[in-house]
XYZ file of C-alpha atoms in Angstrom:
552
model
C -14.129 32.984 -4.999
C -17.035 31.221 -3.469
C -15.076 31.143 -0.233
C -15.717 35.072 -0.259
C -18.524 34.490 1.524
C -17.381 33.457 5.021
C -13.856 35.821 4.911
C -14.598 38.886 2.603
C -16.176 42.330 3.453
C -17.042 44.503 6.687
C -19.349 42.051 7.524
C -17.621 38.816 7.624
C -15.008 40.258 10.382
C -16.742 37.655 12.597
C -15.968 34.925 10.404
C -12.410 35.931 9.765
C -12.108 35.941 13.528
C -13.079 32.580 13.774
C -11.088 31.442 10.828
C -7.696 32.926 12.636
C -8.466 30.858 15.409
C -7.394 28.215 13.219
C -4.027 30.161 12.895
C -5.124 31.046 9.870
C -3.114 34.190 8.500
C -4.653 37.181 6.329
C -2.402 36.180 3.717
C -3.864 32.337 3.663
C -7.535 33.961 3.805
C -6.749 35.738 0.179
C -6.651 32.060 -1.022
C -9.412 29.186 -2.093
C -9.778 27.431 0.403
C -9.447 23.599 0.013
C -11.499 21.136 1.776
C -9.414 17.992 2.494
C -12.243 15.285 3.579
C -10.282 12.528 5.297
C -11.326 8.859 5.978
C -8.680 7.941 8.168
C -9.894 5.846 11.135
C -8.028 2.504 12.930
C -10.166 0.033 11.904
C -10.263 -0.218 8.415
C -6.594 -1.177 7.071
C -7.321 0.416 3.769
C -8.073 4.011 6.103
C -5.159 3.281 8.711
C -2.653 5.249 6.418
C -4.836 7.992 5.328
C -3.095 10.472 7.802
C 0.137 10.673 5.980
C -1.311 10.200 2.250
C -3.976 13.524 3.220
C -0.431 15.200 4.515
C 0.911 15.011 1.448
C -2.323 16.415 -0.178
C -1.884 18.987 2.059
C 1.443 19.779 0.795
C -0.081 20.089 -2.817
C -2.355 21.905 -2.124
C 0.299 24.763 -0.194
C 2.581 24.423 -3.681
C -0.254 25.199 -5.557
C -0.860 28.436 -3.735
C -4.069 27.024 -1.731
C -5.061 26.601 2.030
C -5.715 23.141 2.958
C -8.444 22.409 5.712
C -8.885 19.198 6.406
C -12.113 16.982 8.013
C -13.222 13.713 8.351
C -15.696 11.361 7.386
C -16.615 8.090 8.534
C -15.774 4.247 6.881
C -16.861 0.481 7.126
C -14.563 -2.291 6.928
C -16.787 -4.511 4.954
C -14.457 -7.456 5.744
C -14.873 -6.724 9.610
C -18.650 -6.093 9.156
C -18.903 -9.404 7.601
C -21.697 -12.146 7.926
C -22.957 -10.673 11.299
C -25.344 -7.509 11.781
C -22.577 -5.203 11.600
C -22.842 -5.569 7.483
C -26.475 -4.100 7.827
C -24.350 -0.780 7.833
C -22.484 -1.139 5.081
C -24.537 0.224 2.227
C -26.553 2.691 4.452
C -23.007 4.295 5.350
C -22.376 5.550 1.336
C -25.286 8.128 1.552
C -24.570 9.121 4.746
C -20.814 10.020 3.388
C -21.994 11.492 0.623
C -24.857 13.701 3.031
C -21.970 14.859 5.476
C -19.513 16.134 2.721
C -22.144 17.853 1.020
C -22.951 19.490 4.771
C -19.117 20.682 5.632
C -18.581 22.039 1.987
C -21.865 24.328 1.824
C -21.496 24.935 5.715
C -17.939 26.237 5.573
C -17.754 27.369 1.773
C -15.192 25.541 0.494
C -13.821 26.442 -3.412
C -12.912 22.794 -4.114
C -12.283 19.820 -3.016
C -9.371 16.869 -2.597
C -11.489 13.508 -1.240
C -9.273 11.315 0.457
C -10.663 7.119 0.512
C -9.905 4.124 0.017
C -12.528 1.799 0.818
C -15.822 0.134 -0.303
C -18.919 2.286 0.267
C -16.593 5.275 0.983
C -14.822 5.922 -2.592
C -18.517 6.101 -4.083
C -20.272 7.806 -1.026
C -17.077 10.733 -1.917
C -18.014 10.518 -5.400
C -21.634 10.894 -4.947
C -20.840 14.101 -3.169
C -18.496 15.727 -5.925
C -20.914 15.306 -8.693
C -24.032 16.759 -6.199
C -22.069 19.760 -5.420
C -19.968 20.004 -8.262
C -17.099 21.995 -6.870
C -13.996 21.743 -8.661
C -12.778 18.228 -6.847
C -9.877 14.690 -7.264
C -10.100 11.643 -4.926
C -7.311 10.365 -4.270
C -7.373 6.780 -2.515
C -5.080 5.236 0.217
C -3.719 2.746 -2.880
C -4.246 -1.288 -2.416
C -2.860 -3.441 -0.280
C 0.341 -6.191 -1.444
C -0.391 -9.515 -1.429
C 0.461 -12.081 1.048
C 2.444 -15.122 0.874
C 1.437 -18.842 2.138
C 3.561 -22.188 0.844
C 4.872 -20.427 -1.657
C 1.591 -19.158 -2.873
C 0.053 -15.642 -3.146
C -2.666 -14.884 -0.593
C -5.528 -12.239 0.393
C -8.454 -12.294 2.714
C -10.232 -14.397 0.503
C -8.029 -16.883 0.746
C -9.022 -16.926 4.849
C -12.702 -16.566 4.083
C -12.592 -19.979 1.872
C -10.029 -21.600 4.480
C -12.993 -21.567 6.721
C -14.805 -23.913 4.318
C -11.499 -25.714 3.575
C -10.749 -26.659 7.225
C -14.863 -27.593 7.349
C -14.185 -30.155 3.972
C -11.020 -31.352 5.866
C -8.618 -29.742 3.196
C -6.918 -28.009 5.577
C -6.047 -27.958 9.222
C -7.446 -25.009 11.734
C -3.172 -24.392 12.749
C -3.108 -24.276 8.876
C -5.720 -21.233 8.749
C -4.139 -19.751 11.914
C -1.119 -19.291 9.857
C -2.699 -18.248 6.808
C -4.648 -15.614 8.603
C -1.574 -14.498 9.876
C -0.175 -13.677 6.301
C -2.727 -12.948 4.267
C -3.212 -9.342 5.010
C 0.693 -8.228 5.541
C 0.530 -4.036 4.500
C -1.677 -1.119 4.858
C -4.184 -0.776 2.012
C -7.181 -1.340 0.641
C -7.389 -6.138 0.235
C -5.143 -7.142 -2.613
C -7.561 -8.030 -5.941
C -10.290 -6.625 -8.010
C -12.420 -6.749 -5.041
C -14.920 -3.466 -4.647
C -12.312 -0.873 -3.156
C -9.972 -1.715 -6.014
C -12.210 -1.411 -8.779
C -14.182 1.994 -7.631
C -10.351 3.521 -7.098
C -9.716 2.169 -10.601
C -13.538 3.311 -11.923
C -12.678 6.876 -10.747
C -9.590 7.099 -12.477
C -11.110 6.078 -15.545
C -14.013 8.084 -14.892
C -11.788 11.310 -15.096
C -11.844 12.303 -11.340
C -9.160 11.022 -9.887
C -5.118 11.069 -11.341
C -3.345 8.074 -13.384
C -2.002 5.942 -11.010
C -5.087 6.479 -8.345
C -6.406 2.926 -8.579
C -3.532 0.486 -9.101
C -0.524 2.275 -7.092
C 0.538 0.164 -3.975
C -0.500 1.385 -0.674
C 3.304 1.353 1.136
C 5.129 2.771 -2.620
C 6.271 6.287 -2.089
C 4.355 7.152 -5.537
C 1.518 6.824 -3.748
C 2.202 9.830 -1.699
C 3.769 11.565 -4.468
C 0.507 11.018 -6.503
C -1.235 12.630 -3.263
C 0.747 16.306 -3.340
C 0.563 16.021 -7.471
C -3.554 15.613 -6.589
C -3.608 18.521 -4.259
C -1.979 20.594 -6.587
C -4.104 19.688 -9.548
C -6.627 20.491 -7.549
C -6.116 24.029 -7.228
C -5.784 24.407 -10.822
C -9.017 22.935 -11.386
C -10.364 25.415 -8.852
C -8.664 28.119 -11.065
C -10.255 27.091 -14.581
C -13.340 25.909 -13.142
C -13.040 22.534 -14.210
C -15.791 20.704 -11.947
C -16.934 17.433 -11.424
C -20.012 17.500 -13.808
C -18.059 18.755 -16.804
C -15.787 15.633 -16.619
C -17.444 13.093 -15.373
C -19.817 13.069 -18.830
C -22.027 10.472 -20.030
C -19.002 9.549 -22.358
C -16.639 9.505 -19.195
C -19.289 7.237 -17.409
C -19.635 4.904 -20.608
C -15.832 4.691 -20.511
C -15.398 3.451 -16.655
C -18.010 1.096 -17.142
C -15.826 -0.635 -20.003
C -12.901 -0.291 -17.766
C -15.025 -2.272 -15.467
C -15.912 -5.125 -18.119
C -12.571 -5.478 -18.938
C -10.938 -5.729 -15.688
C -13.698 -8.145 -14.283
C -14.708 -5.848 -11.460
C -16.975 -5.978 -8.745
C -20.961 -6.880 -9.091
C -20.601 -3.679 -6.513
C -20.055 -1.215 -9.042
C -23.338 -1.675 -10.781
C -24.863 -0.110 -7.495
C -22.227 2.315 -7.155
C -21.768 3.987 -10.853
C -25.441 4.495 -11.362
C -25.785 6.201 -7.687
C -22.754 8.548 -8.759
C -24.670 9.017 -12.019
C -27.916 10.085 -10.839
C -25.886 12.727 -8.547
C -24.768 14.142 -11.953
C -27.894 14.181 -12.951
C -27.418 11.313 -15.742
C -29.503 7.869 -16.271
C -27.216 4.556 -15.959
C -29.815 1.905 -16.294
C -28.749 -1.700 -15.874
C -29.454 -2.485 -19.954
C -26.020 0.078 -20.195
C -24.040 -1.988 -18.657
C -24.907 -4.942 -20.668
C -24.372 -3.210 -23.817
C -21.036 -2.317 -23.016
C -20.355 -6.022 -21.555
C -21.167 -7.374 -24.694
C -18.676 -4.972 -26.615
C -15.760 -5.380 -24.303
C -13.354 -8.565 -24.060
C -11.746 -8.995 -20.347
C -8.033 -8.194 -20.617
C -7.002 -8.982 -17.358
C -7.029 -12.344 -15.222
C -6.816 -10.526 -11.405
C -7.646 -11.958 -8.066
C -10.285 -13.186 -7.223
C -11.108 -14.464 -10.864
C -7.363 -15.045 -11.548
C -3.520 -14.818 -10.308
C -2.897 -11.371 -10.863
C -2.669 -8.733 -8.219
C -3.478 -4.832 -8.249
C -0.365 -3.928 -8.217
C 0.992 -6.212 -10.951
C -1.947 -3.927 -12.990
C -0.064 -1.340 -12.102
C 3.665 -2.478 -12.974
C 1.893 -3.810 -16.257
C 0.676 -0.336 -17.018
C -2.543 0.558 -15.418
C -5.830 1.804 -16.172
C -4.347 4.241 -19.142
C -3.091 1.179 -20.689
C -6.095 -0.723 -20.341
C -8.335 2.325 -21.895
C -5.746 2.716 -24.689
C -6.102 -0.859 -25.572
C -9.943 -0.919 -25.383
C -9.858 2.013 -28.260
C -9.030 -0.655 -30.697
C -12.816 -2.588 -30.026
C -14.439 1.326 -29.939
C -15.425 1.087 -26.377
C -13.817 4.313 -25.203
C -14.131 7.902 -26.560
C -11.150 9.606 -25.816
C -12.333 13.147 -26.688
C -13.508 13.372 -22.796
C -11.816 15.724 -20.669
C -10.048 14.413 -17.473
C -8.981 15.740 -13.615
C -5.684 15.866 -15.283
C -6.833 18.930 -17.321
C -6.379 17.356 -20.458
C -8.461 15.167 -22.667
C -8.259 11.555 -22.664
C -6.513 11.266 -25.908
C -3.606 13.138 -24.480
C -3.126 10.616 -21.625
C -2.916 7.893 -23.894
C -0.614 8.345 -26.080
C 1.940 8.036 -23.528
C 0.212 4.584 -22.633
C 1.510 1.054 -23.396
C 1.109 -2.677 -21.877
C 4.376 -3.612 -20.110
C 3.351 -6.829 -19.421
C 0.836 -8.705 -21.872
C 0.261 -11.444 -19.506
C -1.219 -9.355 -17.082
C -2.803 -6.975 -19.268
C -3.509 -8.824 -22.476
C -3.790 -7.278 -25.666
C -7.136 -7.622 -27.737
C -6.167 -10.261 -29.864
C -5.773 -12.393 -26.917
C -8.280 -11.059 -24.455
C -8.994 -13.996 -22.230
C -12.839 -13.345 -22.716
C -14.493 -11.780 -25.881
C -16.997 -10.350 -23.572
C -16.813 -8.307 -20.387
C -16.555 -9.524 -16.466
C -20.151 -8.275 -15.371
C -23.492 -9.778 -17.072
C -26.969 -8.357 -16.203
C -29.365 -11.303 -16.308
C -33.357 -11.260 -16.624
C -36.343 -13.529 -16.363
C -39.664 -14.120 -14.134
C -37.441 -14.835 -10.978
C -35.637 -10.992 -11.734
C -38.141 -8.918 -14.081
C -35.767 -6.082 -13.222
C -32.781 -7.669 -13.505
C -29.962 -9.785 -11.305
C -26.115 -9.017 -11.870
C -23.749 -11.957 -12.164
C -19.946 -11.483 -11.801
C -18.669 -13.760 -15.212
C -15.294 -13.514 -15.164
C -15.331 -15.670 -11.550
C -17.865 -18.795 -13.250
C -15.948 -21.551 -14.168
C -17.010 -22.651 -17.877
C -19.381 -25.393 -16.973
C -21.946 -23.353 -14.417
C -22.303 -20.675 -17.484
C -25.279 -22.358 -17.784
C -26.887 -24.251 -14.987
C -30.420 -26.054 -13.741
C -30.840 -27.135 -10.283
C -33.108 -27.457 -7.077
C -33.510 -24.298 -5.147
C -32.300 -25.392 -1.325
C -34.482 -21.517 0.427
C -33.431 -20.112 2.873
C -34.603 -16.743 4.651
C -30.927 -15.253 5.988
C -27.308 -15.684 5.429
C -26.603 -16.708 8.778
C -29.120 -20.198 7.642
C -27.515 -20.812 4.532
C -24.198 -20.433 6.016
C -25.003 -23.081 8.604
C -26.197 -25.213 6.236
C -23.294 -25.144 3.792
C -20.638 -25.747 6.477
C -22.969 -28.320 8.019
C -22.674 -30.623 4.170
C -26.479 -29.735 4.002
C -25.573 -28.341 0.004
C -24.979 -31.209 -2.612
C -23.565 -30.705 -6.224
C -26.555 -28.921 -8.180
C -28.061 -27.354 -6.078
C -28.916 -23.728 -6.481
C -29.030 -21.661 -2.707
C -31.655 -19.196 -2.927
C -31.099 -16.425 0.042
C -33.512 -13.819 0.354
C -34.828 -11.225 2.383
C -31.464 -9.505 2.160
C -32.296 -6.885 -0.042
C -31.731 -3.038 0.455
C -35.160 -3.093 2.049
C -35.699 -6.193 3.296
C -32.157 -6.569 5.306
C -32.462 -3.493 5.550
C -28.973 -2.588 4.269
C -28.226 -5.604 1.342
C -25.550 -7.391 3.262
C -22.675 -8.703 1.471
C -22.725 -12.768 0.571
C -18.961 -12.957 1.078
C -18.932 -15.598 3.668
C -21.664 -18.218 2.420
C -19.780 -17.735 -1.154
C -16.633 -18.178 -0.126
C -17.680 -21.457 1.845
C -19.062 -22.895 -1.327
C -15.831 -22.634 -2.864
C -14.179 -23.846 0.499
C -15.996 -26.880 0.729
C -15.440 -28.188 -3.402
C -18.534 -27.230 -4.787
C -17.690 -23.691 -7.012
C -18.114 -26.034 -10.096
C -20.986 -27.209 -9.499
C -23.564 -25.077 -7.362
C -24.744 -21.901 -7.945
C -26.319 -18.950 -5.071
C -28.736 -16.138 -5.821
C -29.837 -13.354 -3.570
C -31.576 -10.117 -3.447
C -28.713 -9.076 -1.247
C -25.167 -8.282 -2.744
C -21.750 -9.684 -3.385
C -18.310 -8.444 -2.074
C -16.009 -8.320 -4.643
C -13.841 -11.197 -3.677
C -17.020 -13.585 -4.446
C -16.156 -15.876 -6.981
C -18.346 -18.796 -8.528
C -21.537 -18.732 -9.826
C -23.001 -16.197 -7.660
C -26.223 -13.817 -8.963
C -27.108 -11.030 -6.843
C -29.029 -7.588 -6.705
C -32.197 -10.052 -7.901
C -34.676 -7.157 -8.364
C -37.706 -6.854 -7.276
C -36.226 -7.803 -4.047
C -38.198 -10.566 -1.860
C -39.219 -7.762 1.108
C -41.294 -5.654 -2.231
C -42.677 -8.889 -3.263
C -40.711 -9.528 -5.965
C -40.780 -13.228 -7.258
C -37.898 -14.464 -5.631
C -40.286 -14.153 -2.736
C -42.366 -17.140 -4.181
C -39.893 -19.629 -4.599
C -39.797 -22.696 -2.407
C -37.839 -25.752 -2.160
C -36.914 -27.927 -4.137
C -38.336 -25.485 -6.766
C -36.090 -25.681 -10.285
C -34.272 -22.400 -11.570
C -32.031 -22.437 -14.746
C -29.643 -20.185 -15.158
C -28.133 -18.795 -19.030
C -25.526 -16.437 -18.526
C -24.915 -16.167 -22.254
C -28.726 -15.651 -23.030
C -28.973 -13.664 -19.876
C -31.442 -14.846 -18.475
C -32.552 -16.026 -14.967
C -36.138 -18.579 -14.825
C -38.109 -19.981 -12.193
C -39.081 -23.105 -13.890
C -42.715 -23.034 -12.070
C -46.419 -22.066 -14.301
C -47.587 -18.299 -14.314
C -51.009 -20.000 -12.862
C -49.109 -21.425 -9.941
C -46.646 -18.271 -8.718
C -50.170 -16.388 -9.252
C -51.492 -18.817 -6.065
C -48.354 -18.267 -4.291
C -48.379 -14.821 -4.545
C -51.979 -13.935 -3.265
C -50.737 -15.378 -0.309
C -47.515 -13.717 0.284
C -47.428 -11.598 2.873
C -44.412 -9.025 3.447
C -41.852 -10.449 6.133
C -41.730 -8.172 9.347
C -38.253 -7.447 10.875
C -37.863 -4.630 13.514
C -35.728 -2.075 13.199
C -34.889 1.157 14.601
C -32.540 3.881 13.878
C -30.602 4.874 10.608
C -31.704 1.220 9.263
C -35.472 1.951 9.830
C -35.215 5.515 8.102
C -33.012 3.703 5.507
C -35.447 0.636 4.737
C -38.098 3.528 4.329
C -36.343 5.992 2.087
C -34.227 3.219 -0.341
C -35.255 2.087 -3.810
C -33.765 -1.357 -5.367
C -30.499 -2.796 -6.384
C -31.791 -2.191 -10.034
C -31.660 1.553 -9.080
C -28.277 1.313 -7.559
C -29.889 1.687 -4.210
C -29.825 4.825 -4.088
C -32.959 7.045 -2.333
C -36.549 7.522 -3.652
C -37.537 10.946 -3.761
């Protein structure tokens, strides 16, 4: 076992000294030993659980006949790091999770793997680092969080991000949002919709590396931690028919968790994060992929933020196997793949059915024919801009307007709270790219205002920077070339008009070639100072088109 190296033979007495330190018995050292990387910190509510779910892992692991050793790895709260600096991190923080796992497995010679997440950047950062060291490895996630209840009415921390805009349009009174704020958020777990932690915990379940159940079981449900010893267990079997990440997690696999996505209306997130956990297996997601499959797959579920439905109502109505087994009827989903279960796809779901077709709709009534993500193109994204469709109300599908500039966030936030945004307009925010942030800070707040303050109908935003997956609206982000490389959305200036097709996918600055020609010889790149991790991260990045991930 590749753990031989740090326990067995004369010359490893040492080691084995060190490793019964630990309390670590001979017995236990004849065993793989299991490396149990836990996220748990006391900031993040998704994470503030983890302790007890990785116990439970632990026990799994034990039943299984393996020795659990658990260590931990860091996580953002996206919602905390919101619209201030603190977001800046965000991003950068997925490579550096996926760096530090790769350095305590090859350090300390684990046989395999259990990943314990829950959160944003830190489910693909985990997954990044199981297909780049391809040990025999599950994630298993903390499980989302219930939803909340206000007037009678189901609530989630987007709700309190548009109540900001709400109590700025006079809609609703700051004691109003004081109470709200107090409700929104009432369990442990990772924010109650199809917001980015939600769909990568569903992604990975569909992608074959984590169990049934991972993505849609409720945070507080004892399941969950049931689901956590049956993970630790499965684990060790892996480990014993060396079944590793690279074998499962197949082009196929990929091709099917990207049609999961479409039909669940994910997050504009995982268009970053699937082709960064590709590229680790050495495979080639470009954004034209994703498109492909959008076109083929009809959204079968309504689910907050796009609609009423919950997480765990996905779950009650029969989860991601029942949303897979449905999508085999419109050939989206080869089922010959082999899963973290052991067995192939197929197997899984035949057991599968919709308990509740409101919530999971069959084909016949999908409530779009094609998927929730649309990759758009044009001279204002030559590379491509990603658009969340199943969160555009029908009559911005296609939209023309007056580009209202501005150079950060934190100005167009201002100026939509401030009434400075009329009905039309399109809010262009750049220079909030990976690069050019550094870090491609989430758009959460500014969206969330615009739908706050009346106007979700009727204006649209695009940015080089990135969207949290409670945005909802018209909202096009990950415009690539990015503003800070030059890119054209570098050269637009007010009052400048932009249509927007979603159905033709595409994306146009309405200005002459001849003209953004003029513009452009005199563009010169933006300076912003930076030190640290975000100066060696502006350096080492690539685009959003590329999922962000490093240059070589």
């Amino acid at each position: 076992m590749r753990s031989d190296r740090i326990k067995k033979g004369l010359e490893r007495a040492p080691h084995r000294s060190l490793l019964k330190a630990l309390g670590l018995t001979d017995e236990e050292l004849k065993r793989p030993l299991i490396g149990i990387a836990n996220s748990f910190n006391e900031i993040i509510p998704g994470h503030v659980h983890l302790r007890q779910v990785t116990e439970a892992v632990k026990a799994g692991v034990r039943l299984a006949g393996g020795v659990p050793i658990e260590f931990g790895v860091i996580g953002v709260c996206d919602g905390i790091a919101m619209n201030h600096e603190g977001m800046r991190y965000s991003l950068p923080s997925r490579e550096l999770i996926a760096d530090s796992i790769e350095i305590m497995a090859q350090a300390h010679a684990f046989d395999a793997l259990v990943l314990v997440s829950s959160c944003d950047k830190i489910t693909p950062g985990m997954l990044m680092a199981a297909l780049r060291l391809d040990l025999p490895a599950l994630l298993i996630s903390g499980g989302p969080m219930l939803t909340g209840s206000f007037k009678g009415q189901k609530v989630n921390l987007i709700s309190v991000f548009e109540g900001v805009g709400r109590v700025k349009a006079g809609e609703m009174t700051a004691e109003e949002l004081a109470e709200l704020e107090n409700c929104a958020c009432p369990t442990c777990g990772s924010c109650a919709g199809m917001f980015t932690a939600n769909s990568m915990n569903c992604l990975s379940e569909a992608l074959g590396l984590a169990l049934p159940g991972n993505g849609t079981i409720p945070a507080v449900s004892a399941e969950r931690l049931r689901l956590a010893k049956a993970t630790g267990a499965k684990v060790v079997e892996l480990w014993k028919k060396k079944l590793t990440p690279r074998k499962i997690a197949t082009e196929k696999a990929f091709r099917n968790a990207i049609a999961v996505d479409m039909a669940l209306g994910c997050s504009t997130n995982t268009v970053l994060h699937v082709p960064a956990i590709a590229k680790e297996g050495g495979l080639n997601l470009p954004l034209e992929v994703f498109d492909q499959i959008s076109r083929k797959t009809p959204v079968l579920a309504s689910l907050i933020p796009a609609g009423p439905h919950s997480v765990p109502e996905l779950h009650e109505a029969g989860g991601i196997p029942a949303v897979l087994a449905e999508l085999t009827k419109v050939g989206v989903v080869d089922t010959s793949v082999v899963t973290g279960t052991g067995k192939k796809l197929k197997e899984i779901l035949a057991e599968a059915r919709i308990r509740d077709p409101e919530v999971i709709r069959p084909v016949e009534r999908a409530y779009r024919e094609e998927g929730g993500i649309a990759i758009l193109w044009g001279n204002l994204a030559p590379e491509g801009a990603v658009v969340k469709t199943s969160a555009v109300v029908p009559e911005m599908m296609v939209h023309e307007g007056p580009a209202r500039v501005f150079e950060s966030e934190e100005e167009a936030y201002k100026a939509i709270l401030s009434e400075k945004i009329r009905p039309g307009d399109v809010v262009v925010i750049r220079y909030e790219g990976p690069k050019g942030g550094p870090g491609m800070r989430e758009m959460l707040s500014p969206t969330s205002a615009i739908i706050g303050m009346g106007l979700g109908s009727s204006v649209a935003l695009i940015t080089d920077g990135r969207f949290s997956g409670g945005t909802q609206g018209a909202c096009i982000g990950h415009v690539s070339p990015e503003a800070a490389e030059g890119g054209p959305i570098a050269l637009v200036k007010e009052g400048d008009r932009i249509r927007i097709d979603i159905p033709a996918r595409k994306l146009e600055l309405l200005v002459s070639e001849e003209e953004l020609e003029k513009r452009r010889q005199k563009w010169r790149p933006k300076e912003k100072k930076t030190t640290g991790i975000l100066a060696r991260y502006a350096r080492l990045v690539t685009s959003g088109a590329q999922g962000a991930v490093f240059g070589e």
